[in-house]
């Protein structure tokens, strides 16, 4: 399923679907804040990859409500079993809590991320940051917004003036070595700075509103970047996979940036380099 907001088949969806999903994401984000007083972290896959009851409860609540908004829709989600893929007529791609390590450590950088693809075409993206009360939304062909105001990717002309975000998957092997090597190459360029804040969906939204000029991460789940990728593209940015090819829901990695620096960023951080 290619993530490319071009004009093609558009399934009939309610006019106010974006508003309803946005309000659900806000409710889910406020729920996460309310869980912070009592966080119990369990290890999913080693000590780095955590899950809390808040991840699970939030995902259940969000999926139940989304099913009501679009009956018959399928889910690609992080915590419970998925029942859909890129061929589904309507597919919700959900990360109920992106930034679980931050959440567990009391670091206020996490969000709720909800994307919708219709017959393989991304249609809606909603990301809510409850700590800043920032709501990022996009609908295909209608631009991207932050708290209702249209947003645009950075206008900075080149990598030298750029701040680039990145992230490390939970795997501690080759991916870390390659990510650190790519960061070194970026510093050699040189760039203005590197950031690693720990929520891929917010990293993408920060590209969309021009805080970061670009962002890359070598391994992700579809729920980490599907909504954010539409928000970046609708804000005028470019997204590709880690080798500069078309981004797909199953790519499992991303390079996102303003159009001005995308080719240079891909040249420097391409995984296959
Ligand atoms: C993680 C965050 C992090 C990224 C990891 C993701 P999670 O998601 O987005 O920034 O570096 O690769 O898995 O586990 O907190 O939902
Ligand atoms: Ca995530
Ligand atoms: Ca998550």
PDB file of C-alpha atoms and ligand atoms in Angstrom:
ATOM      1  CA  UNK A   1       0.000   0.000   0.000  1.00  0.00           C
ATOM      2  CA  UNK A   2       1.716   3.158  -1.160  1.00  0.00           C
ATOM      3  CA  UNK A   3       1.488   6.231   1.027  1.00  0.00           C
ATOM      4  CA  UNK A   4       0.899   8.863  -1.590  1.00  0.00           C
ATOM      5  CA  UNK A   5      -1.935  11.348  -1.371  1.00  0.00           C
ATOM      6  CA  UNK A   6      -2.852  11.367  -5.068  1.00  0.00           C
ATOM      7  CA  UNK A   7      -6.368  11.521  -6.432  1.00  0.00           C
ATOM      8  CA  UNK A   8      -7.948   8.088  -6.789  1.00  0.00           C
ATOM      9  CA  UNK A   9     -10.844   6.037  -5.455  1.00  0.00           C
ATOM     10  CA  UNK A  10     -12.481   7.793  -2.542  1.00  0.00           C
ATOM     11  CA  UNK A  11     -14.842   5.710  -0.470  1.00  0.00           C
ATOM     12  CA  UNK A  12     -17.773   7.655   0.886  1.00  0.00           C
ATOM     13  CA  UNK A  13     -16.994   8.706   4.417  1.00  0.00           C
ATOM     14  CA  UNK A  14     -18.962  10.984   6.734  1.00  0.00           C
ATOM     15  CA  UNK A  15     -18.160  14.698   6.236  1.00  0.00           C
ATOM     16  CA  UNK A  16     -17.326  15.128   9.884  1.00  0.00           C
ATOM     17  CA  UNK A  17     -15.139  12.017  10.209  1.00  0.00           C
ATOM     18  CA  UNK A  18     -11.909  13.990  10.682  1.00  0.00           C
ATOM     19  CA  UNK A  19     -13.514  16.092  13.414  1.00  0.00           C
ATOM     20  CA  UNK A  20     -14.829  12.984  15.143  1.00  0.00           C
ATOM     21  CA  UNK A  21     -11.468  11.185  14.990  1.00  0.00           C
ATOM     22  CA  UNK A  22      -9.705  14.329  16.221  1.00  0.00           C
ATOM     23  CA  UNK A  23     -12.019  14.576  19.193  1.00  0.00           C
ATOM     24  CA  UNK A  24     -11.503  10.875  19.948  1.00  0.00           C
ATOM     25  CA  UNK A  25      -7.703  11.306  19.810  1.00  0.00           C
ATOM     26  CA  UNK A  26      -7.963  14.217  22.245  1.00  0.00           C
ATOM     27  CA  UNK A  27     -10.078  12.145  24.607  1.00  0.00           C
ATOM     28  CA  UNK A  28      -7.593   9.265  24.353  1.00  0.00           C
ATOM     29  CA  UNK A  29      -4.662  11.625  25.021  1.00  0.00           C
ATOM     30  CA  UNK A  30      -6.339  13.065  28.108  1.00  0.00           C
ATOM     31  CA  UNK A  31      -6.970   9.476  29.239  1.00  0.00           C
ATOM     32  CA  UNK A  32      -3.209   8.787  28.948  1.00  0.00           C
ATOM     33  CA  UNK A  33      -2.445  11.815  31.114  1.00  0.00           C
ATOM     34  CA  UNK A  34      -4.895  10.550  33.717  1.00  0.00           C
ATOM     35  CA  UNK A  35      -3.064   7.202  33.847  1.00  0.00           C
ATOM     36  CA  UNK A  36       0.313   8.772  34.596  1.00  0.00           C
ATOM     37  CA  UNK A  37      -0.075   8.728  38.360  1.00  0.00           C
ATOM     38  CA  UNK A  38      -0.039   4.955  38.382  1.00  0.00           C
ATOM     39  CA  UNK A  39       2.125   3.540  35.605  1.00  0.00           C
ATOM     40  CA  UNK A  40       3.127  -0.114  35.781  1.00  0.00           C
ATOM     41  CA  UNK A  41       5.463  -1.096  32.962  1.00  0.00           C
ATOM     42  CA  UNK A  42       5.756  -4.641  31.673  1.00  0.00           C
ATOM     43  CA  UNK A  43       8.502  -5.821  29.342  1.00  0.00           C
ATOM     44  CA  UNK A  44       7.208  -6.825  25.919  1.00  0.00           C
ATOM     45  CA  UNK A  45      10.409  -7.990  24.364  1.00  0.00           C
ATOM     46  CA  UNK A  46      13.370  -7.295  26.656  1.00  0.00           C
ATOM     47  CA  UNK A  47      13.917  -4.384  29.046  1.00  0.00           C
ATOM     48  CA  UNK A  48      13.825  -1.717  26.304  1.00  0.00           C
ATOM     49  CA  UNK A  49      10.409  -2.475  24.838  1.00  0.00           C
ATOM     50  CA  UNK A  50       7.701  -1.718  27.392  1.00  0.00           C
ATOM     51  CA  UNK A  51       3.932  -1.871  27.505  1.00  0.00           C
ATOM     52  CA  UNK A  52       1.616  -0.457  30.166  1.00  0.00           C
ATOM     53  CA  UNK A  53      -2.041  -1.018  30.965  1.00  0.00           C
ATOM     54  CA  UNK A  54      -2.612   2.485  29.564  1.00  0.00           C
ATOM     55  CA  UNK A  55      -1.380   1.364  26.096  1.00  0.00           C
ATOM     56  CA  UNK A  56      -3.824  -1.541  26.142  1.00  0.00           C
ATOM     57  CA  UNK A  57      -6.846   0.263  27.592  1.00  0.00           C
ATOM     58  CA  UNK A  58      -6.359   3.254  25.302  1.00  0.00           C
ATOM     59  CA  UNK A  59      -6.133   1.055  22.197  1.00  0.00           C
ATOM     60  CA  UNK A  60      -9.319  -0.841  23.181  1.00  0.00           C
ATOM     61  CA  UNK A  61     -11.253   2.370  23.723  1.00  0.00           C
ATOM     62  CA  UNK A  62     -10.040   3.935  20.467  1.00  0.00           C
ATOM     63  CA  UNK A  63     -10.754   0.826  18.349  1.00  0.00           C
ATOM     64  CA  UNK A  64     -14.217   0.359  19.779  1.00  0.00           C
ATOM     65  CA  UNK A  65     -15.142   3.969  19.013  1.00  0.00           C
ATOM     66  CA  UNK A  66     -13.598   3.924  15.515  1.00  0.00           C
ATOM     67  CA  UNK A  67     -15.553   0.787  14.663  1.00  0.00           C
ATOM     68  CA  UNK A  68     -18.702   2.745  15.508  1.00  0.00           C
ATOM     69  CA  UNK A  69     -17.665   5.626  13.235  1.00  0.00           C
ATOM     70  CA  UNK A  70     -17.018   3.355  10.219  1.00  0.00           C
ATOM     71  CA  UNK A  71     -18.771   0.023  10.710  1.00  0.00           C
ATOM     72  CA  UNK A  72     -16.922  -2.876   9.080  1.00  0.00           C
ATOM     73  CA  UNK A  73     -13.558  -1.109   9.131  1.00  0.00           C
ATOM     74  CA  UNK A  74     -10.425  -3.139   9.967  1.00  0.00           C
ATOM     75  CA  UNK A  75      -7.468  -2.448  12.246  1.00  0.00           C
ATOM     76  CA  UNK A  76      -3.705  -2.484  12.016  1.00  0.00           C
ATOM     77  CA  UNK A  77      -2.637  -1.749  15.580  1.00  0.00           C
ATOM     78  CA  UNK A  78       0.249  -2.147  17.938  1.00  0.00           C
ATOM     79  CA  UNK A  79      -1.109  -3.962  20.993  1.00  0.00           C
ATOM     80  CA  UNK A  80      -3.910  -6.352  20.060  1.00  0.00           C
ATOM     81  CA  UNK A  81      -4.079  -8.610  16.983  1.00  0.00           C
ATOM     82  CA  UNK A  82      -4.662  -6.767  13.715  1.00  0.00           C
ATOM     83  CA  UNK A  83      -7.402  -7.911  11.340  1.00  0.00           C
ATOM     84  CA  UNK A  84      -6.658  -5.791   8.264  1.00  0.00           C
ATOM     85  CA  UNK A  85      -3.959  -4.809   5.815  1.00  0.00           C
ATOM     86  CA  UNK A  86      -3.412  -2.510   2.849  1.00  0.00           C
ATOM     87  CA  UNK A  87      -6.093  -4.345   0.846  1.00  0.00           C
ATOM     88  CA  UNK A  88      -8.839  -3.583   3.361  1.00  0.00           C
ATOM     89  CA  UNK A  89     -11.599  -1.246   2.160  1.00  0.00           C
ATOM     90  CA  UNK A  90     -11.186   0.838   5.312  1.00  0.00           C
ATOM     91  CA  UNK A  91      -8.157   0.334   7.551  1.00  0.00           C
ATOM     92  CA  UNK A  92      -7.409   2.203  10.774  1.00  0.00           C
ATOM     93  CA  UNK A  93      -3.697   2.247  11.661  1.00  0.00           C
ATOM     94  CA  UNK A  94      -3.349   2.963  15.372  1.00  0.00           C
ATOM     95  CA  UNK A  95      -0.686   3.634  17.947  1.00  0.00           C
ATOM     96  CA  UNK A  96      -2.584   4.304  21.179  1.00  0.00           C
ATOM     97  CA  UNK A  97       0.552   5.551  22.952  1.00  0.00           C
ATOM     98  CA  UNK A  98       3.564   6.458  20.857  1.00  0.00           C
ATOM     99  CA  UNK A  99       6.445   7.125  23.213  1.00  0.00           C
ATOM    100  CA  UNK A 100       5.824   4.477  25.874  1.00  0.00           C
ATOM    101  CA  UNK A 101       9.364   4.723  27.279  1.00  0.00           C
ATOM    102  CA  UNK A 102       8.867   8.470  27.760  1.00  0.00           C
ATOM    103  CA  UNK A 103       5.471   7.823  29.375  1.00  0.00           C
ATOM    104  CA  UNK A 104       7.001   5.323  31.815  1.00  0.00           C
ATOM    105  CA  UNK A 105       9.880   7.672  32.701  1.00  0.00           C
ATOM    106  CA  UNK A 106       7.653  10.724  33.161  1.00  0.00           C
ATOM    107  CA  UNK A 107       9.067  12.471  30.077  1.00  0.00           C
ATOM    108  CA  UNK A 108       6.283  14.594  28.556  1.00  0.00           C
ATOM    109  CA  UNK A 109       6.710  13.545  24.929  1.00  0.00           C
ATOM    110  CA  UNK A 110       4.141  10.993  23.781  1.00  0.00           C
ATOM    111  CA  UNK A 111       0.976  10.966  21.715  1.00  0.00           C
ATOM    112  CA  UNK A 112      -1.979   9.107  20.242  1.00  0.00           C
ATOM    113  CA  UNK A 113      -1.716   8.395  16.509  1.00  0.00           C
ATOM    114  CA  UNK A 114      -4.632   7.382  14.248  1.00  0.00           C
ATOM    115  CA  UNK A 115      -4.454   6.983  10.465  1.00  0.00           C
ATOM    116  CA  UNK A 116      -7.129   5.838   8.023  1.00  0.00           C
ATOM    117  CA  UNK A 117      -6.456   4.224   4.632  1.00  0.00           C
ATOM    118  CA  UNK A 118      -9.276   3.542   2.173  1.00  0.00           C
ATOM    119  CA  UNK A 119      -8.559   0.752  -0.315  1.00  0.00           C
ATOM    120  CA  UNK A 120      -4.851   1.349   0.157  1.00  0.00           C
ATOM    121  CA  UNK A 121      -4.989   5.151  -0.063  1.00  0.00           C
ATOM    122  CA  UNK A 122      -4.219   7.253   2.999  1.00  0.00           C
ATOM    123  CA  UNK A 123      -7.189   9.458   3.781  1.00  0.00           C
ATOM    124  CA  UNK A 124      -6.907  10.827   7.329  1.00  0.00           C
ATOM    125  CA  UNK A 125      -4.140  11.358   9.837  1.00  0.00           C
ATOM    126  CA  UNK A 126      -4.614  12.544  13.424  1.00  0.00           C
ATOM    127  CA  UNK A 127      -1.876  12.831  16.060  1.00  0.00           C
ATOM    128  CA  UNK A 128      -2.568  14.327  19.494  1.00  0.00           C
ATOM    129  CA  UNK A 129       0.115  15.449  21.946  1.00  0.00           C
ATOM    130  CA  UNK A 130      -1.703  15.730  25.288  1.00  0.00           C
ATOM    131  CA  UNK A 131       1.236  17.341  27.105  1.00  0.00           C
ATOM    132  CA  UNK A 132       1.221  20.398  24.829  1.00  0.00           C
ATOM    133  CA  UNK A 133      -2.446  20.019  23.852  1.00  0.00           C
ATOM    134  CA  UNK A 134      -1.313  20.035  20.231  1.00  0.00           C
ATOM    135  CA  UNK A 135      -3.624  18.368  17.727  1.00  0.00           C
ATOM    136  CA  UNK A 136      -2.161  17.599  14.298  1.00  0.00           C
ATOM    137  CA  UNK A 137      -4.682  16.673  11.590  1.00  0.00           C
ATOM    138  CA  UNK A 138      -4.676  16.056   7.854  1.00  0.00           C
ATOM    139  CA  UNK A 139      -7.131  14.890   5.249  1.00  0.00           C
ATOM    140  CA  UNK A 140      -5.998  13.900   1.779  1.00  0.00           C
ATOM    141  CA  UNK A 141      -5.913  16.942  -0.514  1.00  0.00           C
ATOM    142  CA  UNK A 142      -6.953  19.375   2.234  1.00  0.00           C
ATOM    143  CA  UNK A 143      -3.672  20.350   3.877  1.00  0.00           C
ATOM    144  CA  UNK A 144      -2.366  19.717   7.363  1.00  0.00           C
ATOM    145  CA  UNK A 145      -3.289  21.625  10.487  1.00  0.00           C
ATOM    146  CA  UNK A 146      -2.038  22.207  14.030  1.00  0.00           C
ATOM    147  CA  UNK A 147      -4.910  23.114  16.361  1.00  0.00           C
ATOM    148  CA  UNK A 148      -6.919  24.108  13.295  1.00  0.00           C
ATOM    149  CA  UNK A 149      -4.279  26.335  11.664  1.00  0.00           C
ATOM    150  CA  UNK A 150      -2.715  25.274   8.376  1.00  0.00           C
ATOM    151  CA  UNK A 151       0.929  24.237   8.759  1.00  0.00           C
ATOM    152  CA  UNK A 152       3.850  23.993   6.352  1.00  0.00           C
ATOM    153  CA  UNK A 153       7.161  22.190   6.399  1.00  0.00           C
ATOM    154  CA  UNK A 154      10.368  24.169   6.924  1.00  0.00           C
ATOM    155  CA  UNK A 155      11.553  26.603   4.278  1.00  0.00           C
ATOM    156  CA  UNK A 156      15.237  26.356   5.270  1.00  0.00           C
ATOM    157  CA  UNK A 157      17.251  25.987   2.103  1.00  0.00           C
ATOM    158  CA  UNK A 158      19.750  23.233   2.866  1.00  0.00           C
ATOM    159  CA  UNK A 159      21.110  20.672   5.297  1.00  0.00           C
ATOM    160  CA  UNK A 160      23.624  23.104   6.783  1.00  0.00           C
ATOM    161  CA  UNK A 161      20.751  25.045   8.335  1.00  0.00           C
ATOM    162  CA  UNK A 162      18.772  21.943   9.302  1.00  0.00           C
ATOM    163  CA  UNK A 163      17.852  20.191  12.535  1.00  0.00           C
ATOM    164  CA  UNK A 164      17.208  16.489  11.932  1.00  0.00           C
ATOM    165  CA  UNK A 165      15.275  14.143  14.199  1.00  0.00           C
ATOM    166  CA  UNK A 166      15.920  10.445  14.446  1.00  0.00           C
ATOM    167  CA  UNK A 167      15.088   7.414  16.567  1.00  0.00           C
ATOM    168  CA  UNK A 168      16.400   4.014  17.578  1.00  0.00           C
ATOM    169  CA  UNK A 169      14.332   0.888  17.332  1.00  0.00           C
ATOM    170  CA  UNK A 170      14.353  -1.416  20.355  1.00  0.00           C
ATOM    171  CA  UNK A 171      16.783  -3.769  18.622  1.00  0.00           C
ATOM    172  CA  UNK A 172      20.300  -3.008  19.874  1.00  0.00           C
ATOM    173  CA  UNK A 173      22.337  -4.540  17.034  1.00  0.00           C
ATOM    174  CA  UNK A 174      23.113  -3.419  13.514  1.00  0.00           C
ATOM    175  CA  UNK A 175      20.328  -0.815  13.473  1.00  0.00           C
ATOM    176  CA  UNK A 176      21.990   1.210  16.233  1.00  0.00           C
ATOM    177  CA  UNK A 177      25.395   0.969  14.544  1.00  0.00           C
ATOM    178  CA  UNK A 178      23.939   2.137  11.224  1.00  0.00           C
ATOM    179  CA  UNK A 179      21.923   4.947  12.840  1.00  0.00           C
ATOM    180  CA  UNK A 180      25.008   6.244  14.670  1.00  0.00           C
ATOM    181  CA  UNK A 181      27.036   6.061  11.437  1.00  0.00           C
ATOM    182  CA  UNK A 182      24.345   8.066   9.635  1.00  0.00           C
ATOM    183  CA  UNK A 183      24.354  10.668  12.433  1.00  0.00           C
ATOM    184  CA  UNK A 184      28.137  10.937  12.093  1.00  0.00           C
ATOM    185  CA  UNK A 185      27.790  11.494   8.320  1.00  0.00           C
ATOM    186  CA  UNK A 186      25.190  14.204   8.990  1.00  0.00           C
ATOM    187  CA  UNK A 187      27.550  15.961  11.418  1.00  0.00           C
ATOM    188  CA  UNK A 188      30.305  15.714   8.808  1.00  0.00           C
ATOM    189  CA  UNK A 189      28.073  17.525   6.301  1.00  0.00           C
ATOM    190  CA  UNK A 190      27.629  19.561   8.639  1.00  0.00           C
ATOM    191  CA  UNK A 191      24.068  20.026   9.889  1.00  0.00           C
ATOM    192  CA  UNK A 192      22.798  22.371  12.601  1.00  0.00           C
ATOM    193  CA  UNK A 193      21.725  19.661  15.045  1.00  0.00           C
ATOM    194  CA  UNK A 194      20.317  16.215  15.771  1.00  0.00           C
ATOM    195  CA  UNK A 195      17.389  15.449  18.089  1.00  0.00           C
ATOM    196  CA  UNK A 196      15.977  12.195  19.504  1.00  0.00           C
ATOM    197  CA  UNK A 197      12.787  12.837  21.474  1.00  0.00           C
ATOM    198  CA  UNK A 198      11.272   9.338  21.513  1.00  0.00           C
ATOM    199  CA  UNK A 199       7.944   9.534  19.687  1.00  0.00           C
ATOM    200  CA  UNK A 200       8.096   8.814  15.961  1.00  0.00           C
ATOM    201  CA  UNK A 201       4.574  10.092  15.279  1.00  0.00           C
ATOM    202  CA  UNK A 202       5.400  13.430  16.930  1.00  0.00           C
ATOM    203  CA  UNK A 203       8.769  13.525  15.148  1.00  0.00           C
ATOM    204  CA  UNK A 204       6.856  13.441  11.851  1.00  0.00           C
ATOM    205  CA  UNK A 205       4.403  16.104  12.996  1.00  0.00           C
ATOM    206  CA  UNK A 206       7.333  18.281  13.987  1.00  0.00           C
ATOM    207  CA  UNK A 207       8.656  17.939  10.436  1.00  0.00           C
ATOM    208  CA  UNK A 208       5.182  18.899   9.196  1.00  0.00           C
ATOM    209  CA  UNK A 209       5.128  22.137  11.202  1.00  0.00           C
ATOM    210  CA  UNK A 210       8.755  23.040  10.458  1.00  0.00           C
ATOM    211  CA  UNK A 211      10.319  22.473  13.898  1.00  0.00           C
ATOM    212  CA  UNK A 212      12.486  19.744  12.442  1.00  0.00           C
ATOM    213  CA  UNK A 213      13.671  20.065   8.844  1.00  0.00           C
ATOM    214  CA  UNK A 214      13.879  16.307   8.484  1.00  0.00           C
ATOM    215  CA  UNK A 215      13.626  12.994  10.322  1.00  0.00           C
ATOM    216  CA  UNK A 216      14.684   9.423   9.658  1.00  0.00           C
ATOM    217  CA  UNK A 217      14.340   6.114  11.461  1.00  0.00           C
ATOM    218  CA  UNK A 218      15.484   2.736  10.150  1.00  0.00           C
ATOM    219  CA  UNK A 219      12.844   0.509  11.706  1.00  0.00           C
ATOM    220  CA  UNK A 220       9.321   1.358  12.782  1.00  0.00           C
ATOM    221  CA  UNK A 221       5.865  -0.181  12.925  1.00  0.00           C
ATOM    222  CA  UNK A 222       3.208   1.084  10.464  1.00  0.00           C
ATOM    223  CA  UNK A 223       1.348   2.617  13.450  1.00  0.00           C
ATOM    224  CA  UNK A 224       4.397   4.788  14.212  1.00  0.00           C
ATOM    225  CA  UNK A 225       4.367   6.666  10.902  1.00  0.00           C
ATOM    226  CA  UNK A 226       1.162   6.187   8.893  1.00  0.00           C
ATOM    227  CA  UNK A 227      -0.794   9.150  10.281  1.00  0.00           C
ATOM    228  CA  UNK A 228       2.335  11.318  10.557  1.00  0.00           C
ATOM    229  CA  UNK A 229       3.368  10.627   6.964  1.00  0.00           C
ATOM    230  CA  UNK A 230       0.076  11.973   5.619  1.00  0.00           C
ATOM    231  CA  UNK A 231       0.418  15.021   7.882  1.00  0.00           C
ATOM    232  CA  UNK A 232       3.943  15.665   6.504  1.00  0.00           C
ATOM    233  CA  UNK A 233       2.843  15.239   2.893  1.00  0.00           C
ATOM    234  CA  UNK A 234      -0.196  17.453   3.332  1.00  0.00           C
ATOM    235  CA  UNK A 235       2.094  20.093   4.880  1.00  0.00           C
ATOM    236  CA  UNK A 236       4.135  20.099   1.664  1.00  0.00           C
ATOM    237  CA  UNK A 237       6.843  17.674   2.767  1.00  0.00           C
ATOM    238  CA  UNK A 238       8.240  14.489   1.294  1.00  0.00           C
ATOM    239  CA  UNK A 239       8.285  11.008   2.762  1.00  0.00           C
ATOM    240  CA  UNK A 240      10.126   7.994   1.437  1.00  0.00           C
ATOM    241  CA  UNK A 241      11.372   4.728   2.830  1.00  0.00           C
ATOM    242  CA  UNK A 242      14.908   4.475   4.253  1.00  0.00           C
ATOM    243  CA  UNK A 243      16.354   4.040   0.758  1.00  0.00           C
ATOM    244  CA  UNK A 244      14.426   6.865  -0.886  1.00  0.00           C
ATOM    245  CA  UNK A 245      11.775   4.626  -2.460  1.00  0.00           C
ATOM    246  CA  UNK A 246       8.031   5.247  -2.190  1.00  0.00           C
ATOM    247  CA  UNK A 247       6.830   4.930   1.403  1.00  0.00           C
ATOM    248  CA  UNK A 248       4.372   2.111   2.022  1.00  0.00           C
ATOM    249  CA  UNK A 249       2.419   1.115   5.097  1.00  0.00           C
ATOM    250  CA  UNK A 250       4.603  -1.992   5.234  1.00  0.00           C
ATOM    251  CA  UNK A 251       7.922  -0.174   4.602  1.00  0.00           C
ATOM    252  CA  UNK A 252       8.727  -0.275   8.319  1.00  0.00           C
ATOM    253  CA  UNK A 253      11.002   2.793   8.166  1.00  0.00           C
ATOM    254  CA  UNK A 254      10.895   6.378   6.945  1.00  0.00           C
ATOM    255  CA  UNK A 255      12.823   9.425   5.765  1.00  0.00           C
ATOM    256  CA  UNK A 256      10.709  12.600   5.935  1.00  0.00           C
ATOM    257  CA  UNK A 257      11.666  16.213   5.281  1.00  0.00           C
ATOM    258  CA  UNK A 258      10.981  19.440   3.470  1.00  0.00           C
ATOM    259  CA  UNK A 259      11.290  19.063  -0.330  1.00  0.00           C
ATOM    260  CA  UNK A 260      14.471  21.203  -0.379  1.00  0.00           C
ATOM    261  CA  UNK A 261      16.592  18.758   1.601  1.00  0.00           C
ATOM    262  CA  UNK A 262      14.990  15.408   0.840  1.00  0.00           C
ATOM    263  CA  UNK A 263      17.413  14.281  -1.864  1.00  0.00           C
ATOM    264  CA  UNK A 264      20.436  15.266   0.245  1.00  0.00           C
ATOM    265  CA  UNK A 265      19.036  13.635   3.362  1.00  0.00           C
ATOM    266  CA  UNK A 266      18.384  10.403   1.458  1.00  0.00           C
ATOM    267  CA  UNK A 267      21.892  10.532  -0.039  1.00  0.00           C
ATOM    268  CA  UNK A 268      23.446  10.773   3.423  1.00  0.00           C
ATOM    269  CA  UNK A 269      21.257   8.528   5.562  1.00  0.00           C
ATOM    270  CA  UNK A 270      20.127   5.879   3.030  1.00  0.00           C
ATOM    271  CA  UNK A 271      20.244   2.515   4.787  1.00  0.00           C
ATOM    272  CA  UNK A 272      21.771   0.805   1.767  1.00  0.00           C
ATOM    273  CA  UNK A 273      24.711   3.236   1.700  1.00  0.00           C
TER     274      UNK A 273
HETATM  275  C1  LIG B   1       8.508   3.980  19.600  1.00  0.00           C
HETATM  276  C2  LIG B   1       8.706   5.468  19.474  1.00  0.00           C
HETATM  277  C3  LIG B   1      10.180   5.783  19.328  1.00  0.00           C
HETATM  278  C4  LIG B   1      10.804   5.056  18.192  1.00  0.00           C
HETATM  279  C5  LIG B   1      10.578   3.557  18.315  1.00  0.00           C
HETATM  280  C6  LIG B   1       9.075   3.286  18.408  1.00  0.00           C
HETATM  281  P1  LIG B   1       6.427   3.111  21.057  1.00  0.00           P
HETATM  282  O1  LIG B   1       7.134   3.662  19.698  1.00  0.00           O
HETATM  283  O2  LIG B   1       8.031   5.958  18.346  1.00  0.00           O
HETATM  284  O3  LIG B   1      10.396   7.161  19.098  1.00  0.00           O
HETATM  285  O4  LIG B   1      12.189   5.316  18.177  1.00  0.00           O
HETATM  286  O5  LIG B   1      11.133   2.938  17.176  1.00  0.00           O
HETATM  287  O6  LIG B   1       8.850   1.894  18.503  1.00  0.00           O
HETATM  288  O7  LIG B   1       6.983   1.756  21.332  1.00  0.00           O
HETATM  289  O8  LIG B   1       6.719   4.078  22.114  1.00  0.00           O
HETATM  290  O9  LIG B   1       4.975   3.079  20.682  1.00  0.00           O
HETATM  291 CA1  LIG B   2       5.047   3.697  18.455  1.00  0.00          CA
HETATM  292 CA1  LIG B   3       2.945   2.410  21.117  1.00  0.00          CA
END
